[in-house]
CSV table of C-alpha atoms and ligand atoms in Angstrom, one decimal:
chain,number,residue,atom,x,y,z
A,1,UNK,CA,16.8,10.9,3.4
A,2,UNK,CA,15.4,9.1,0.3
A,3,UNK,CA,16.6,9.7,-3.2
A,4,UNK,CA,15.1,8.1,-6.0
A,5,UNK,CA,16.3,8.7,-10.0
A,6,UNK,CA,14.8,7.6,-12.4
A,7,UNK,CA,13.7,4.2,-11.0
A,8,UNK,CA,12.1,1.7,-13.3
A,9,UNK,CA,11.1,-2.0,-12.9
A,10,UNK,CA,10.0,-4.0,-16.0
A,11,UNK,CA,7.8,-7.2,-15.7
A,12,UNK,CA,8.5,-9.8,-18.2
A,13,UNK,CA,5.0,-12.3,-18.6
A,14,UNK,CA,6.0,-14.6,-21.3
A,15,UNK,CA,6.6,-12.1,-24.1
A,16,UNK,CA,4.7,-9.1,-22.9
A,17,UNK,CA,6.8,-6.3,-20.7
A,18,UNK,CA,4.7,-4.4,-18.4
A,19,UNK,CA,6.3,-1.3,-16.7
A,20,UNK,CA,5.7,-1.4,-13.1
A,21,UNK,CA,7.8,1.5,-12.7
A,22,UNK,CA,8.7,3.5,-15.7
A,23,UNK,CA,11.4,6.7,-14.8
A,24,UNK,CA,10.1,7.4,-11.3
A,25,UNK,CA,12.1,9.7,-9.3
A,26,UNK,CA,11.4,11.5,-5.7
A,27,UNK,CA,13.1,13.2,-2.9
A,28,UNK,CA,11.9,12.3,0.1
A,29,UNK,CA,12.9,14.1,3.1
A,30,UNK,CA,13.3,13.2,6.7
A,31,UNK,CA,10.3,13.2,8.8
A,32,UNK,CA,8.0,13.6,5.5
A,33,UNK,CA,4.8,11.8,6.1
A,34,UNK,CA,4.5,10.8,2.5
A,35,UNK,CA,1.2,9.5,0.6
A,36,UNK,CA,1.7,7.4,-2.5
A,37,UNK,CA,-1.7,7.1,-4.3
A,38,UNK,CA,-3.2,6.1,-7.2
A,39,UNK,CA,-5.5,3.3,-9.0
A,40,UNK,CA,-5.0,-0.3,-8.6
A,41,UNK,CA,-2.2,-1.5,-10.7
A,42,UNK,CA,-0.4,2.0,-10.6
A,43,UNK,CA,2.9,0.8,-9.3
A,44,UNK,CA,2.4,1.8,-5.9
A,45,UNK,CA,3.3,-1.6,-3.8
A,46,UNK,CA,6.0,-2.1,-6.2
A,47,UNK,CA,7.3,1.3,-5.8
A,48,UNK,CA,7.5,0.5,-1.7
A,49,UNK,CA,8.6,-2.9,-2.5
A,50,UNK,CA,12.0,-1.3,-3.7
A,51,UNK,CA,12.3,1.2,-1.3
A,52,UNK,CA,12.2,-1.1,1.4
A,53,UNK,CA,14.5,-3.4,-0.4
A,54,UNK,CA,12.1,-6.0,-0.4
A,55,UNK,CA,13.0,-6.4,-4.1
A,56,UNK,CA,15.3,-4.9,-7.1
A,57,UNK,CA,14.3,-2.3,-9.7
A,58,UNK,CA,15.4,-2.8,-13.2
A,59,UNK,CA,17.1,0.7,-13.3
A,60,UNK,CA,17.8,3.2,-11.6
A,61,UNK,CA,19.2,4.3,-8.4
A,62,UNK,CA,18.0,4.8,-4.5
A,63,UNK,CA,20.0,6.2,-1.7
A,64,UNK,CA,18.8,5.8,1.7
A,65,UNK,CA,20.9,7.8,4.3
A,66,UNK,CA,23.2,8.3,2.0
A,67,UNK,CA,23.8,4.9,0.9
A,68,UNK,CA,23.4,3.5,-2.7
A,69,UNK,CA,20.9,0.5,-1.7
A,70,UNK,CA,22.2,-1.0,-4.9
A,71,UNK,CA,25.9,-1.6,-3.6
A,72,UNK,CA,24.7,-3.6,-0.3
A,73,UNK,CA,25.7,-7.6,-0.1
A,74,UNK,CA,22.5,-9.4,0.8
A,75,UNK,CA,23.9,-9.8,4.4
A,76,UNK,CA,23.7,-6.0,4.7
A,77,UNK,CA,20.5,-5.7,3.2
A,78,UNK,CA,19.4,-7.6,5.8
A,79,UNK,CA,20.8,-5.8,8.6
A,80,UNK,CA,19.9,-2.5,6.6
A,81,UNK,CA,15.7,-3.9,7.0
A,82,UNK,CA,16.6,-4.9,10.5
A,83,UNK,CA,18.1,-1.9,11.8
A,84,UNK,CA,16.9,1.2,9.6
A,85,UNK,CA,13.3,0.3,8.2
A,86,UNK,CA,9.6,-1.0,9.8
A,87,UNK,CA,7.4,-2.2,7.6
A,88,UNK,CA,3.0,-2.6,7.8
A,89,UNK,CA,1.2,-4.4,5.3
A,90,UNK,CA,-2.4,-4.5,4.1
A,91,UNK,CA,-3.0,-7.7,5.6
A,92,UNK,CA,-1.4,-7.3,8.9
A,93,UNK,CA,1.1,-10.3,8.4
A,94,UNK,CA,1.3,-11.3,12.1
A,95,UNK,CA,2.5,-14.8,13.1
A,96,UNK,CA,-1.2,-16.4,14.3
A,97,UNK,CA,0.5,-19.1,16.9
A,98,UNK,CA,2.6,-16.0,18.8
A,99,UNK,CA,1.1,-14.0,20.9
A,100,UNK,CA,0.9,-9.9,20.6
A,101,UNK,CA,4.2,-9.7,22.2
A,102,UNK,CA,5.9,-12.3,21.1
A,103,UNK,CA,5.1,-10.9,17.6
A,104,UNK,CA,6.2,-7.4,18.7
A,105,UNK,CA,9.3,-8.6,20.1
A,106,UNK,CA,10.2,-10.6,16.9
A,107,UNK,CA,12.2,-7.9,14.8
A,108,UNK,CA,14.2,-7.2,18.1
A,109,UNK,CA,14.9,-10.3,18.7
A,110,UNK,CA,16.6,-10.9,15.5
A,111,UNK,CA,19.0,-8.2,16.1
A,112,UNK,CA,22.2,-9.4,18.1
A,113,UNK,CA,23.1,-6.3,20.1
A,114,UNK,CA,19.9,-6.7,22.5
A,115,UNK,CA,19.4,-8.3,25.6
A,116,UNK,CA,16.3,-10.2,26.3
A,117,UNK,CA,15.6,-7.4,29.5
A,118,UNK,CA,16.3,-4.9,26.6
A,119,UNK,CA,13.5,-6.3,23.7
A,120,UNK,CA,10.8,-6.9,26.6
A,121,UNK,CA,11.1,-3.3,27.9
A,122,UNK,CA,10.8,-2.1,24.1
A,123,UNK,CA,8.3,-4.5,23.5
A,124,UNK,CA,6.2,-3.2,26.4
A,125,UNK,CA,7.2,0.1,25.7
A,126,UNK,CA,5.7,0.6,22.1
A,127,UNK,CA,2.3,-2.3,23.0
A,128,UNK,CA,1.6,0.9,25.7
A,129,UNK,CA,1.8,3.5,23.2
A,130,UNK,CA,-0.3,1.8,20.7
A,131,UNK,CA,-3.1,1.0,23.4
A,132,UNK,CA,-2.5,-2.5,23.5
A,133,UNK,CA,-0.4,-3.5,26.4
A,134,UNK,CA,-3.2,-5.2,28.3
A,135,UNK,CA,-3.7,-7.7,25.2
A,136,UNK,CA,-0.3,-8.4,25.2
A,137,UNK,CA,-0.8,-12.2,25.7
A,138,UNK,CA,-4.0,-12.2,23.4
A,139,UNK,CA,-3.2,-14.5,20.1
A,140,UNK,CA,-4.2,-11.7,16.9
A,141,UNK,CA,-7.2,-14.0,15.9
A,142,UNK,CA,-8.5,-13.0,19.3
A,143,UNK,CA,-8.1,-9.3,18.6
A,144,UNK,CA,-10.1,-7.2,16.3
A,145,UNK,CA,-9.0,-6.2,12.6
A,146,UNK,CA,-7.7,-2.6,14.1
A,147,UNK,CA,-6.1,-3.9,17.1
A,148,UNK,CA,-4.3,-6.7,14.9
A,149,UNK,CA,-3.2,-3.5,12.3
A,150,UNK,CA,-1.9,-1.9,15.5
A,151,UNK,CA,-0.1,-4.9,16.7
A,152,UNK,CA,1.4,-4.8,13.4
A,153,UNK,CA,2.6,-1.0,13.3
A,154,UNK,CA,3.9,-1.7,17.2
A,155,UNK,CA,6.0,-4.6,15.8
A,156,UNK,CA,7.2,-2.5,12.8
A,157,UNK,CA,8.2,-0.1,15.5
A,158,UNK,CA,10.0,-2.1,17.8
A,159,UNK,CA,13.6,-1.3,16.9
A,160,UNK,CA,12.8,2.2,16.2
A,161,UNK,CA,13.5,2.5,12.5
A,162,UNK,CA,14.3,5.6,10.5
A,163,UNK,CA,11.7,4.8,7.8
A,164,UNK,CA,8.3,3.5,8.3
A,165,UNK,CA,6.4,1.9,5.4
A,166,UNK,CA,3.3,1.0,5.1
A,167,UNK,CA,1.2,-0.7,2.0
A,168,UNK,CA,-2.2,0.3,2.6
A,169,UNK,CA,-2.4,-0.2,5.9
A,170,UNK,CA,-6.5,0.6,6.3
A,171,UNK,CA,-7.7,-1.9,3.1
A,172,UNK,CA,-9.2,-3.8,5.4
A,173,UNK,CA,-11.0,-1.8,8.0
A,174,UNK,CA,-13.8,0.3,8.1
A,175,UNK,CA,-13.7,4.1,8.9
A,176,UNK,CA,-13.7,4.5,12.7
A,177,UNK,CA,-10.5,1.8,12.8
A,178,UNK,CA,-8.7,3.2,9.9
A,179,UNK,CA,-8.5,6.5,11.8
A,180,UNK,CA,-7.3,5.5,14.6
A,181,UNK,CA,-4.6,3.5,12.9
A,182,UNK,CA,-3.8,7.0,10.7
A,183,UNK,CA,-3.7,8.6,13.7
A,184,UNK,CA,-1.3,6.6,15.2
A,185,UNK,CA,1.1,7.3,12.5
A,186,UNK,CA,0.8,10.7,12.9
A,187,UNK,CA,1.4,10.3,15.8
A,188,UNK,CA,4.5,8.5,15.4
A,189,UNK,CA,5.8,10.9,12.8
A,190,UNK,CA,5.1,14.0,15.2
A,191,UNK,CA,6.5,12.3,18.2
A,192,UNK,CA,9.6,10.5,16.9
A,193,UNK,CA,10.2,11.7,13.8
A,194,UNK,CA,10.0,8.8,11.7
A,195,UNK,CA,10.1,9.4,7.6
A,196,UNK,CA,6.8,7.5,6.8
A,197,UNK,CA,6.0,6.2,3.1
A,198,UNK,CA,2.2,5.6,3.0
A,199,UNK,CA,0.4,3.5,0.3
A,200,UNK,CA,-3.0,4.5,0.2
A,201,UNK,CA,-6.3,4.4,-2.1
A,202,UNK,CA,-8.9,6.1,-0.3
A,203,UNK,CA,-8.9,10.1,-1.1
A,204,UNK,CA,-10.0,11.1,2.2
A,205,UNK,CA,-6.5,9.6,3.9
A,206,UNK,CA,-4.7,12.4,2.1
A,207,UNK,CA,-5.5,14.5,5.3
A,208,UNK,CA,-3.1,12.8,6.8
A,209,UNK,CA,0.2,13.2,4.4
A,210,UNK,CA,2.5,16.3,4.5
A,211,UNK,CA,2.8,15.0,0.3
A,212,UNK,CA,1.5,13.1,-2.0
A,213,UNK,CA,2.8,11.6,-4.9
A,214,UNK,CA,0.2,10.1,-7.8
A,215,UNK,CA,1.0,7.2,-9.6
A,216,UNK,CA,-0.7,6.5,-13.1
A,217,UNK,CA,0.9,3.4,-15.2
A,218,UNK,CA,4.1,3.5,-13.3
A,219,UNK,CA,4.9,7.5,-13.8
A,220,UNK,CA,4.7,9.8,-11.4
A,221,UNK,CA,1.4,12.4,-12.5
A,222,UNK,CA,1.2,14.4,-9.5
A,223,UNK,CA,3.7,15.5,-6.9
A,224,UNK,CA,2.8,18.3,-4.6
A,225,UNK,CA,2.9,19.7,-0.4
A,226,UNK,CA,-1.0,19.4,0.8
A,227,UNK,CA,-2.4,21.7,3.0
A,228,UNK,CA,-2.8,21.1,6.3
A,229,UNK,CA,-5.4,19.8,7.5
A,230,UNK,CA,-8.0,20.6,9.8
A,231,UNK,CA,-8.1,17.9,12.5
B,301,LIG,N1,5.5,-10.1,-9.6
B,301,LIG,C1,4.9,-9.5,-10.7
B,301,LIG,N2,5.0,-10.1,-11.9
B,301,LIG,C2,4.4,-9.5,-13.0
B,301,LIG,N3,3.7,-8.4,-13.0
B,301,LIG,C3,3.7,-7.7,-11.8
B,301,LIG,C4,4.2,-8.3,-10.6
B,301,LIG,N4,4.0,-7.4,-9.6
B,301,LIG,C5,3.3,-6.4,-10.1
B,301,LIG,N5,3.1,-6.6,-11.5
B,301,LIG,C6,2.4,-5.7,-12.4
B,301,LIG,O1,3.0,-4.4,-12.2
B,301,LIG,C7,1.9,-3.4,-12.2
B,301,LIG,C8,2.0,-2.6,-10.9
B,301,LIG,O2,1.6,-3.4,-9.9
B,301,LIG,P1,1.5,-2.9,-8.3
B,301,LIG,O3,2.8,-2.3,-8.0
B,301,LIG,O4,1.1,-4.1,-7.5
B,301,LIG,O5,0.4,-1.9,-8.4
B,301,LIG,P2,-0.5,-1.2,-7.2
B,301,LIG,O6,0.1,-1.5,-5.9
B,301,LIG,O7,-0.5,0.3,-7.5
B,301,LIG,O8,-1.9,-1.8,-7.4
B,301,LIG,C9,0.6,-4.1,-12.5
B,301,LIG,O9,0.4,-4.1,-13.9
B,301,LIG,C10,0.9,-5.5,-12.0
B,301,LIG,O10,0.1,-6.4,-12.7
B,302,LIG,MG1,-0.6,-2.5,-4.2
């Protein structure tokens, strides 16, 4: 699903060069729920950053589906994000003058082959599965930091991507609403099968990934099948 060789991305500040990413490479497969950890400054973000083509490495190569990410026009790219990836951030990144479903319907809106009947239903479709369907005209500052975080995973899942990524999706909220954000993603991967890539710092979120892969100064030092857990 994702193929990663050898990927490095090098930082030039004035005339130091820090190695973000230095020779990382991973196989990721589909419907792996997949736990990228490691201490601040790691690489991690920038890791997801090129995996959701949100930037370029400096070398190396990914293949998503197939594809050679590398070889994509910046039109396709786009489409490629649209069509194929969701993405959740730390800080939840929802528009504050839309309400929860016009920030849900967003991505799908921006895709052509949709009709507005079409985007509402998915819209209302995924705000339901996420718990949220009776805030739906709530603005996010209205909502809770866990509700907003749910919002946001709802809007990443809108158009039904392959690949679900996620940079530490829980930073900001305690234990009770980190859970049941986790547990929505499992949920998500069990029920649809969506690859998930998981940035995460906390050790006790590793319950929740099939894999984890440990970052230490842009190499990989650990990358291993966890057991399963006991919930
Ligand atoms: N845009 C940037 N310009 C310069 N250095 C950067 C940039 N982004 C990240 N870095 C550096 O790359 C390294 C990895 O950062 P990052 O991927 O954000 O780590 P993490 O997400 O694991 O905390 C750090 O040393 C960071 O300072
Ligand atoms: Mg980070």
């Amino acid at each position: 699903m994702i193929e990663i060789t050898d990927l490095r991305k090098i930082y030039n500040m004035g005339n130091v060069e820090v190695k973000a990413l230095d020779g990382v490479t991973i196989d990721i497969a589909k419907g792996e729920f997949l736990g990228i950890m490691g201490p601040s400054g790691s690489g991690k973000t920038t890791l997801l950053h090129m995996l959701g083509l949100l930037d370029e490495p400096s070398s190396g190569k990914i293949v998503i589906d197939g594809m050679d990410i590398s070889k994509l026009t910046d039109y396709e790219k786009t489409m490629f994000r649209l069509y194929k990836l969701g993405y959740v951030f730390q800080d939840y990144a929802l528009v504050p003058d839309l309400t929860v479903m016009e920030n849900v319907s967003l991505p799908a809106m921006l895709r052509k082959d949709r009709t507005e009947d079409q985007y509402r239903r998915d819209s209302y479709d995924i705000l339901q599965k996420i718990g949220l369907y009776d805030r739906r005209d709530h603005l996010p500052r209205e909502l809770s930091g866990g509700q907003q975080q749910r919002v946001s995973l709802a809007r990443a899942m809108v158009n039904n991507p392959d690949i679900l990524f996620a940079d530490e999706p829980c930073a900001n909220l305690d234990t009770e609403n980190s859970r049941v954000v986790l547990d929505l993603f499992r949920e998500i991967n069990e029920s649809m099968h969506q690859t998930i890539v998981m940035v995460s710092h906390e050790d006790w979120h590793k319950e929740y990934f099939h894999r984890i892969v440990r970052l230490r100064d842009g190499k990989i030092v650990s990358d291993g099948i966890t057991a399963p857990s006991a919930t």
